[in-house]
CSV table of C-alpha atoms and ligand atoms in Angstrom, one decimal:
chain,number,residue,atom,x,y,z
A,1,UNK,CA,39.6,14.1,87.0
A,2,UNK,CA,38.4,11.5,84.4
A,3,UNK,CA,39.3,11.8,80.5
A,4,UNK,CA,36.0,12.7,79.8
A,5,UNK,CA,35.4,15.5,82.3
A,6,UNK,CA,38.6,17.0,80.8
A,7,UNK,CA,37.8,16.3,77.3
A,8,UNK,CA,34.9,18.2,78.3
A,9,UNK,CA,36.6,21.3,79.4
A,10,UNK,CA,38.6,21.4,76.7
A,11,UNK,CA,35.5,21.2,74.3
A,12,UNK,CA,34.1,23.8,76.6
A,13,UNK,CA,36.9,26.3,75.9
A,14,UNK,CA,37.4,26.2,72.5
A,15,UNK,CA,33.4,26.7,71.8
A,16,UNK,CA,34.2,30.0,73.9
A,17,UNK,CA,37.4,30.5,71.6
A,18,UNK,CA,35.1,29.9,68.4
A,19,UNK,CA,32.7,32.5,69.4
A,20,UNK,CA,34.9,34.6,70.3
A,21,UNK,CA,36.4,34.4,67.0
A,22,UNK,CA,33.4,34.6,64.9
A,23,UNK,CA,31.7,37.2,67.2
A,24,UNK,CA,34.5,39.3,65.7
A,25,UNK,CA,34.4,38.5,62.6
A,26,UNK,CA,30.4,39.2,62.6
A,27,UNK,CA,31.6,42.7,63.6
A,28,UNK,CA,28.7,45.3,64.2
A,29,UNK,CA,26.5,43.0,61.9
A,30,UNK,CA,23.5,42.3,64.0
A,31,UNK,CA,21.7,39.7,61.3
A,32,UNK,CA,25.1,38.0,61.8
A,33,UNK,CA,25.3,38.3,65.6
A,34,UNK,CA,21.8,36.9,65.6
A,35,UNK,CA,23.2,33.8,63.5
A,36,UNK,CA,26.0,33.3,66.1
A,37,UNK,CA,23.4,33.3,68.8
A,38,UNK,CA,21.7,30.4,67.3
A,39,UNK,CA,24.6,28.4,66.4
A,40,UNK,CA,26.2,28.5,69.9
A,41,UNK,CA,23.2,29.1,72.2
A,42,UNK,CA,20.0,27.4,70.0
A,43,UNK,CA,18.2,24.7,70.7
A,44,UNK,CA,21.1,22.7,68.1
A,45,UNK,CA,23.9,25.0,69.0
A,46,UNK,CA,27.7,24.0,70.2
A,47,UNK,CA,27.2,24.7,74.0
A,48,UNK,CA,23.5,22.8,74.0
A,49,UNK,CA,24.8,19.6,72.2
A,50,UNK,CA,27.9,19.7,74.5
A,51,UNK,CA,25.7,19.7,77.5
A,52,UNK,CA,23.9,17.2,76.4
A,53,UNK,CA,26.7,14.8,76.6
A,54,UNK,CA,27.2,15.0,80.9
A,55,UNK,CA,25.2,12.2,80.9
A,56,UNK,CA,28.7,10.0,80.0
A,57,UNK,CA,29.9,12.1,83.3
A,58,UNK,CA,30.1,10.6,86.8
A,59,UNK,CA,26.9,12.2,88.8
A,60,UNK,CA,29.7,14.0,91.0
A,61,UNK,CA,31.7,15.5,88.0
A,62,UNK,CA,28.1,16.6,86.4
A,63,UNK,CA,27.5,20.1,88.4
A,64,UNK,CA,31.1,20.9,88.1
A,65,UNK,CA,30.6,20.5,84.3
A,66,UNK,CA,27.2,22.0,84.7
A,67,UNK,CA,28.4,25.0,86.8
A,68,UNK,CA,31.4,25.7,84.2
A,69,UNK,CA,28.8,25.6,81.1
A,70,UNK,CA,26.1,28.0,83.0
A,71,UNK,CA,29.3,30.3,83.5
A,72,UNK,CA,30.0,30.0,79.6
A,73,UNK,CA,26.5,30.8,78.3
A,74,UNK,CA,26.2,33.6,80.6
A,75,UNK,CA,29.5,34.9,79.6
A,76,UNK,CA,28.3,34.5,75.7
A,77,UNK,CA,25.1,35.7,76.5
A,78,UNK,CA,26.1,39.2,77.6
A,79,UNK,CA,28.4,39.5,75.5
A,80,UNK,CA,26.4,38.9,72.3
A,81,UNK,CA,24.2,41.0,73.8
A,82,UNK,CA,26.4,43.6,74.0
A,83,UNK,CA,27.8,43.5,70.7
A,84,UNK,CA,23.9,43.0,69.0
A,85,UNK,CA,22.7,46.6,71.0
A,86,UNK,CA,25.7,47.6,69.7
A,87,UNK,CA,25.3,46.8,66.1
A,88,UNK,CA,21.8,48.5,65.8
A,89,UNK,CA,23.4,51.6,67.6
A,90,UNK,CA,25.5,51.8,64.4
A,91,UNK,CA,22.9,50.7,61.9
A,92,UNK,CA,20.4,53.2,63.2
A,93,UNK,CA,23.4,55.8,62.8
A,94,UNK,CA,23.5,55.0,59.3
A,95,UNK,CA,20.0,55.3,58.8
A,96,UNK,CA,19.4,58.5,60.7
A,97,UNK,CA,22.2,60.3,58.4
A,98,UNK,CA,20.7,58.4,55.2
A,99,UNK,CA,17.6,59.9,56.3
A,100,UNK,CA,18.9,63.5,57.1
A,101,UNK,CA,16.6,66.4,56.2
A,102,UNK,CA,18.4,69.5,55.3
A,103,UNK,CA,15.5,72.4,56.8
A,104,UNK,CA,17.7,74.8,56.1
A,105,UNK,CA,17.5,73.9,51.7
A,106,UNK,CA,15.3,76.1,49.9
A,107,UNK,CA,11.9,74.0,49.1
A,108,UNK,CA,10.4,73.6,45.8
A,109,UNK,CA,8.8,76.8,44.6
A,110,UNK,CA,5.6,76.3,43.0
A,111,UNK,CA,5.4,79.0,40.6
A,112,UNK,CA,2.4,81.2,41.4
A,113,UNK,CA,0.7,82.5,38.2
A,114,UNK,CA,-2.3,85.7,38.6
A,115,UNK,CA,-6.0,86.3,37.3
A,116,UNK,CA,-5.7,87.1,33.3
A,117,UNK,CA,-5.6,91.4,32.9
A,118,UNK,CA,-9.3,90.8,31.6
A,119,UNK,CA,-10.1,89.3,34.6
A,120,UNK,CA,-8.7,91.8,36.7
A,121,UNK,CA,-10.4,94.2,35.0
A,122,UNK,CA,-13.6,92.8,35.0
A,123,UNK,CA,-13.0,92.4,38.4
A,124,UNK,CA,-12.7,95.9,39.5
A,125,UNK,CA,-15.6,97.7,36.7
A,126,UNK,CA,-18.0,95.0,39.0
A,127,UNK,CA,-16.4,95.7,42.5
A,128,UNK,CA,-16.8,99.8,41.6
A,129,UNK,CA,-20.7,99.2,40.5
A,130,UNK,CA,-22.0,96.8,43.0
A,131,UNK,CA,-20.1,99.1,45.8
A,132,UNK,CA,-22.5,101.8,44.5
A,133,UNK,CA,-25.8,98.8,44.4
A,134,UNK,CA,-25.7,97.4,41.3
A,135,UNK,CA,-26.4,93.3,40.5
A,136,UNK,CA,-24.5,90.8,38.6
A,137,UNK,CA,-27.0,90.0,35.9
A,138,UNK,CA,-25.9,86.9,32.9
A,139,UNK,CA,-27.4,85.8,30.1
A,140,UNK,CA,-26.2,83.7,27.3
A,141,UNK,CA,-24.1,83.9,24.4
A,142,UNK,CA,-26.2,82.6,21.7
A,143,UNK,CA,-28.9,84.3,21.9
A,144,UNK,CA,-32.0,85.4,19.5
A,145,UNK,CA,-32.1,88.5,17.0
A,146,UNK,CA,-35.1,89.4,19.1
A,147,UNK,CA,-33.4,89.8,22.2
A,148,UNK,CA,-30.2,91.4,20.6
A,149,UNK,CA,-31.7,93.6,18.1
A,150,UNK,CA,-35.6,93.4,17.5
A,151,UNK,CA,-36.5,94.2,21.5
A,152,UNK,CA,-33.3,97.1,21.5
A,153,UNK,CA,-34.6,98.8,18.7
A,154,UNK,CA,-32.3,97.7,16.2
A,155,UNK,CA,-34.9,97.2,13.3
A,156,UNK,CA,-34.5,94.6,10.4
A,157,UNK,CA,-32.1,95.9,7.7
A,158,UNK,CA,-29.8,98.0,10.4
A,159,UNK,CA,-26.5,97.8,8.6
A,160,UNK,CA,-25.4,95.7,12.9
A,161,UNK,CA,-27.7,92.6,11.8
A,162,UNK,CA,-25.9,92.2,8.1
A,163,UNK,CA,-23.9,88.8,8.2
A,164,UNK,CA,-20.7,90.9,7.2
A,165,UNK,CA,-21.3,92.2,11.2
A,166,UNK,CA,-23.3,89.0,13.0
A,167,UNK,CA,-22.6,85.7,13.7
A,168,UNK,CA,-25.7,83.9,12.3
A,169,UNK,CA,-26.5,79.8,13.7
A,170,UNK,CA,-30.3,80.2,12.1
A,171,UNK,CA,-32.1,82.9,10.7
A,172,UNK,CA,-33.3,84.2,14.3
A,173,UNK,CA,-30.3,82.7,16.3
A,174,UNK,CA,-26.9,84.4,16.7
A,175,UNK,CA,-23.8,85.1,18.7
A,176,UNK,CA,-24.7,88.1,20.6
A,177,UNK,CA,-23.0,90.8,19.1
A,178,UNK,CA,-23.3,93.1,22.5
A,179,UNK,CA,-24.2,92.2,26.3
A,180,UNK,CA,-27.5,95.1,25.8
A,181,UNK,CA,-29.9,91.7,25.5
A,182,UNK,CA,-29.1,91.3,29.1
A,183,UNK,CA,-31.0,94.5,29.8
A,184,UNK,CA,-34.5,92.8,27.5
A,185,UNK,CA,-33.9,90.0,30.0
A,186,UNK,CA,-34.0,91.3,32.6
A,187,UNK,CA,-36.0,93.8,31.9
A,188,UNK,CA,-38.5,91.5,31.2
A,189,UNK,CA,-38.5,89.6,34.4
A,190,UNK,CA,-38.4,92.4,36.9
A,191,UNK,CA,-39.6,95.4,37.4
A,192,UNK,CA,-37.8,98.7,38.8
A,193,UNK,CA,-36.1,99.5,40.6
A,194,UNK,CA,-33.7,97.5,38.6
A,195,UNK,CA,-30.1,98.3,38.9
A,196,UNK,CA,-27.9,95.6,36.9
A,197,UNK,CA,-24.4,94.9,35.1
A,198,UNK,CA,-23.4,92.3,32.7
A,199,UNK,CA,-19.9,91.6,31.8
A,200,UNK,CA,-19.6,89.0,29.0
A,201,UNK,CA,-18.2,88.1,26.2
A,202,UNK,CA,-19.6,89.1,23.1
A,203,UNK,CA,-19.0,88.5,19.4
A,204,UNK,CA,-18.6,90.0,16.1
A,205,UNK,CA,-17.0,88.8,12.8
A,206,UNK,CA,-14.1,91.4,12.8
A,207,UNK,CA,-10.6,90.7,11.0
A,208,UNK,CA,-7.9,90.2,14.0
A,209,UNK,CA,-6.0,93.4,14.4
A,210,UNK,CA,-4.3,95.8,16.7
A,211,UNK,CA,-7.7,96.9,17.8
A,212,UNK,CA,-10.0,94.3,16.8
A,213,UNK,CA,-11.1,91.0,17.7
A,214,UNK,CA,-14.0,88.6,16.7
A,215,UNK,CA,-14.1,87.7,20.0
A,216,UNK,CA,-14.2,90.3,23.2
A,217,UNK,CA,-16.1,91.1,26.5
A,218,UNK,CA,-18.6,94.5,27.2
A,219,UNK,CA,-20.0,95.0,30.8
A,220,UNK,CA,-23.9,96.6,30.2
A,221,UNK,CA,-25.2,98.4,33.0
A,222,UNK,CA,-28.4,99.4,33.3
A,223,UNK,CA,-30.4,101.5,35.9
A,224,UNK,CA,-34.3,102.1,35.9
A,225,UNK,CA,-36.1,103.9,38.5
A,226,UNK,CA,-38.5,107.0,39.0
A,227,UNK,CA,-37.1,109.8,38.1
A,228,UNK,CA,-33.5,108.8,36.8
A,229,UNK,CA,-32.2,111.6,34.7
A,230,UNK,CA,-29.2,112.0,32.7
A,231,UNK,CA,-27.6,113.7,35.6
A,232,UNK,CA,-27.8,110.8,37.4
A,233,UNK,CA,-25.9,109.0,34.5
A,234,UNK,CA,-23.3,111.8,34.8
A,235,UNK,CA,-22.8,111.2,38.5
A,236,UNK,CA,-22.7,107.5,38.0
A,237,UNK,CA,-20.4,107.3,35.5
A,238,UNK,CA,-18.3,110.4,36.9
A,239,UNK,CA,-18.0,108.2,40.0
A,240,UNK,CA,-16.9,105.0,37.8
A,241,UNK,CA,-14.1,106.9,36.1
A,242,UNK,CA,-12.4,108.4,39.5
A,243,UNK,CA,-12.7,104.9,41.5
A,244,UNK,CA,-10.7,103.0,38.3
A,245,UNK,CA,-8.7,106.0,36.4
A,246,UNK,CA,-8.0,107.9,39.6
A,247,UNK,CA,-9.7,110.8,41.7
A,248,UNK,CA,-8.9,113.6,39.2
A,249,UNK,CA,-10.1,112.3,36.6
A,250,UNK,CA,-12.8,114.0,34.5
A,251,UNK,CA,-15.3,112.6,32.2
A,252,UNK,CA,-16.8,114.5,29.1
A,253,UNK,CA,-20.2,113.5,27.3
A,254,UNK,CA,-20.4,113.8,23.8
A,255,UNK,CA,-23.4,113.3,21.8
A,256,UNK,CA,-23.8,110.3,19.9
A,257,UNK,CA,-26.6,107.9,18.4
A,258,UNK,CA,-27.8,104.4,20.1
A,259,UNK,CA,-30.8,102.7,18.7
A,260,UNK,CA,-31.6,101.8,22.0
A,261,UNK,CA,-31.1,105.3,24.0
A,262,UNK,CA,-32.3,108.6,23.9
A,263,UNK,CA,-30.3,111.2,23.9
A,264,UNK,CA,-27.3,109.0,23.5
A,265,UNK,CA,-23.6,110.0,24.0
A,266,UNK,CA,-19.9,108.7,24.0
A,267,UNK,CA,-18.3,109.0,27.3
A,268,UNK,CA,-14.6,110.0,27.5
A,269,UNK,CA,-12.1,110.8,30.2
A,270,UNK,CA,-9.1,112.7,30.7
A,271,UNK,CA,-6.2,111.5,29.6
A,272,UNK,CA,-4.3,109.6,32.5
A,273,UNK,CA,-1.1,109.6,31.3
A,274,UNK,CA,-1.1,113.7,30.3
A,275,UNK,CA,-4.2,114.8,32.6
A,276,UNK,CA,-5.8,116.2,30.0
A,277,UNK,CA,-2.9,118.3,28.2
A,278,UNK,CA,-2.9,116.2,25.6
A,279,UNK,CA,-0.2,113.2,24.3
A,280,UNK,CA,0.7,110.1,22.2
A,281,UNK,CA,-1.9,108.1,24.5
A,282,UNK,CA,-4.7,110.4,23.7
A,283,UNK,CA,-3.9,111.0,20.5
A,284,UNK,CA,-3.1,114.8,21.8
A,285,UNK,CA,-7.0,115.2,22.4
A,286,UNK,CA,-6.7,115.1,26.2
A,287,UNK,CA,-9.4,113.2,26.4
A,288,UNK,CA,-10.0,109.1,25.7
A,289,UNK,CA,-13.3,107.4,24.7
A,290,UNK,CA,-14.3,104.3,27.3
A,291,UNK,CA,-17.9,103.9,26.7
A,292,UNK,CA,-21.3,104.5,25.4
A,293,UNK,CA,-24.3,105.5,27.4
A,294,UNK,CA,-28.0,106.7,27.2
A,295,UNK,CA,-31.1,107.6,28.6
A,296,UNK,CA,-33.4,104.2,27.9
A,297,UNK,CA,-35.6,104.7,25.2
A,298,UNK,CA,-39.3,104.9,26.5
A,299,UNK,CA,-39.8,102.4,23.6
A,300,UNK,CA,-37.3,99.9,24.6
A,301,UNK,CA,-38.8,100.3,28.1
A,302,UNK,CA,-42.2,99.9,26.8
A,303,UNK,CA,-41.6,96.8,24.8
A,304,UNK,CA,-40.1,95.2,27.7
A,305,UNK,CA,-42.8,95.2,30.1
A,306,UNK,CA,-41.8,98.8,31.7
A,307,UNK,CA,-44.1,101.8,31.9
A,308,UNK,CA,-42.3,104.6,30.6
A,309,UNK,CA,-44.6,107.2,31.7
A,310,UNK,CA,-43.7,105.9,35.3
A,311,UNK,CA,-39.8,104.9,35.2
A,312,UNK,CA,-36.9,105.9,33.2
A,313,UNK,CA,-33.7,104.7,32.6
A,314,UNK,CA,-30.1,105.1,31.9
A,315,UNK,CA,-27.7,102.2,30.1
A,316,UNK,CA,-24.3,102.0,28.7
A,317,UNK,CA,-22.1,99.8,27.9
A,318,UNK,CA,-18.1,99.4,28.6
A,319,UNK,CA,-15.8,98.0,26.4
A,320,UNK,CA,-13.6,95.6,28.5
A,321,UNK,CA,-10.2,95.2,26.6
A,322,UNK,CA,-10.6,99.0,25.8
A,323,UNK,CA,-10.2,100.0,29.3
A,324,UNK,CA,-7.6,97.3,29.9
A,325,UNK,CA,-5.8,98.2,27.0
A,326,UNK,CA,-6.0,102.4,28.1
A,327,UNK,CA,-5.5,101.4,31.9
A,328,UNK,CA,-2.1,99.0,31.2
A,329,UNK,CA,-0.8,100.6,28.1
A,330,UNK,CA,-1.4,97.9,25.6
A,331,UNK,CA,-1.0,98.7,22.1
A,332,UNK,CA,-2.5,95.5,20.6
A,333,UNK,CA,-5.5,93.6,21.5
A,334,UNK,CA,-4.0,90.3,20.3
A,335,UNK,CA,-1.6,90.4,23.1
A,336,UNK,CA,-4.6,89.5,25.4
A,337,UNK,CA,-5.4,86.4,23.9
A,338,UNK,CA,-2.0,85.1,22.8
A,339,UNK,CA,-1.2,83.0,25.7
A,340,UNK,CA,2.1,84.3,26.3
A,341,UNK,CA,3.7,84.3,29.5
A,342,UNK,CA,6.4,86.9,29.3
A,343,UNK,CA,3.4,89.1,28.4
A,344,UNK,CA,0.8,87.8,31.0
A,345,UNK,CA,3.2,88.1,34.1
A,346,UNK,CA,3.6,91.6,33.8
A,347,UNK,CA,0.2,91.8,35.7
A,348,UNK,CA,1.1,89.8,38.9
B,401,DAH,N1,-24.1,97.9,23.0
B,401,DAH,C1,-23.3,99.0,22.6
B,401,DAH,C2,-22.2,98.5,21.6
B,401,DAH,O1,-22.0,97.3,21.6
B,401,DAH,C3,-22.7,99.7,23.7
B,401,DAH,C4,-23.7,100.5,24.5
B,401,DAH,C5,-23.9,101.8,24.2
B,401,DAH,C6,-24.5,99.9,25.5
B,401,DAH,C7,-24.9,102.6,24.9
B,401,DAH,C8,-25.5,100.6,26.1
B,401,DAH,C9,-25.7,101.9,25.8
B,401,DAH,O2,-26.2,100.1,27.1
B,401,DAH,O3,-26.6,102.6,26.5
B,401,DAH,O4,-21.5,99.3,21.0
């Protein structure tokens, strides 16, 4: 055996020693298994330059030498191998419990809020009248002293179109002080059968208190046909009362003065909370005022394009935070507009 070929086998070993070494060192590292890989196996690595030197062997040595290096990489090979599959075994260990999920943790709760009481009420008056026919009819919220007063029989100089009780923009231009314009409108562009509500908002320049507001919502209703008599208003509103106050309930007509109807009357119920006994909630009358009504007067119907010697009507008008306020027990209109939550989540 020449010096060389020895020299060779020596060289040969401790490469395999150094890996070993440093293969150990590089522990479950894989970006440092990968380095080792290049440094002993790459194209400029131990075992390649150290092959590259057989050519000082004798060409019988040469596939001994060759033989023992093949033997050498393989051995590295596999075992780097080994160690690298390794490596990401434990790094995608680490990962996957990084990345744990706990299913069983209680998500994020997005707080669910519900319709405003208005709303809700609003909601139902319409769902009771268009069960029983009736449309959704709109019309706007500025609106002109014709439409509001002049066409409704509200004459100029009625104590309703004094600035003290109107919103004025121009001498013919206000804030509609009631939804009843909505009947003139539509009124005016249909003819009967015509069987209609409005809710809206409506305004009127009242001092905020317990029971008023400058701002607040009616629902008009309006129904013309042949032959529509007061006992069909009666029914009607009879049939309203039961499907919102409850099926016992009884209604009570009491006369009462409407530019715009004739007769006119106030409409009351009995008292939900005492049936009609009397109590604190209906001031011990057993009864409770929630709206005003009328037969259409043949001038109002005349005026707006209706023959009254043909059709008649019946109107009224409901007073939205009223009801809420007499259907939830609220004793102060403010609390509807105020915003607050403790309030306003009472009616989820
Ligand atoms: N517009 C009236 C008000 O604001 C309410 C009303 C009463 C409407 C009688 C009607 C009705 O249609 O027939 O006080």
């Amino acid at each position: 055996m020449s010096d060389t070929l020895s020299e060779m086998q020596e060289a040969l070993q401790q490469i395999q020693l150094d890996f070993e070494a440093e293969a150990k060192q590089a522990g479950l590292n894989a970006l440092a298994l990968e380095n080792l890989r290049v440094a002993y196996l790459g194209k400029k690595g131990s075992l390649t330059l150290l092959l590259r030197g057989m050519g000082k062997l004798d060409a019988a040595q040469r596939p001994l030498m060759g033989q023992a290096a093949n033997d050498i990489r393989q051995t590295l090979e596999a075992e780097l191998n080994g160690y690298i599959t390794q490596a990401r075994h434990a790094e995608q260990e680490i990962r996957l419990e990084a990345e744990a999920i706990d299913v069983t943790l209680p998500g994020q709760v997005t707080p669910l809020g519900c319709r405003h009481p208005l709303t809700q009420v609003i909601d139902q008056i319409t769902r009771i009248f268009t069960g029983m026919g009736y449309a959704v009819a709109a019309g706007p919220e500025v609106e002109y002293t014709r439409y509001n007063f002049d066409l409704l029989h509200i004459p100029e100089g009625h104590p309703s179109r004094d600035v003290t009780d109107t919103f004025y923009i121009t001498d013919d231009i206000i804030l509609r002080t009631q939804t009843s314009p909505v009947q003139v409108r539509v009124m005016r562009q249909q003819q009967p059968p015509i069987k209609i509500i409005c809710p809206g908002m409506v305004y009127r320049p009242d001092t905020p208190d317990a029971t008023h507001s400058p701002v607040f919502h009616q629902i008009e209703g309006l129904a013309v046909d042949r032959g529509i008599t007061m006992g069909d208003l009666a029914g009607t509103l009879q049939l309203y009362a039961r499907q919102l106050f409850g099926a016992d309930t009884k209604i009570r007509l009491r006369p009462h003065h409407f530019p715009f109807t004739e007769p006119s009357c106030e409409v009351d119920v009995s008292c939900w909370n005492c049936g009609g006994a009397g109590c604190p909630t209906c001031k011990g009358e057993g009864y409770v005022e929630i709206l005003g009504a009328g037969m259409v007067h043949p001038w109002v119907l005349e005026q707006n394009g209706i023959d009254p010697h043909e059709y008649s009507g019946f109107a009224f008008g409901i007073g939205v935070e009223r009801t809420a306020m007499a259907r939830y027990k609220i004793d102060d209109i403010r609390n509807l507009y105020s915003n607050n939550l403790q309030f306003l989540e009472q009616f989820k």
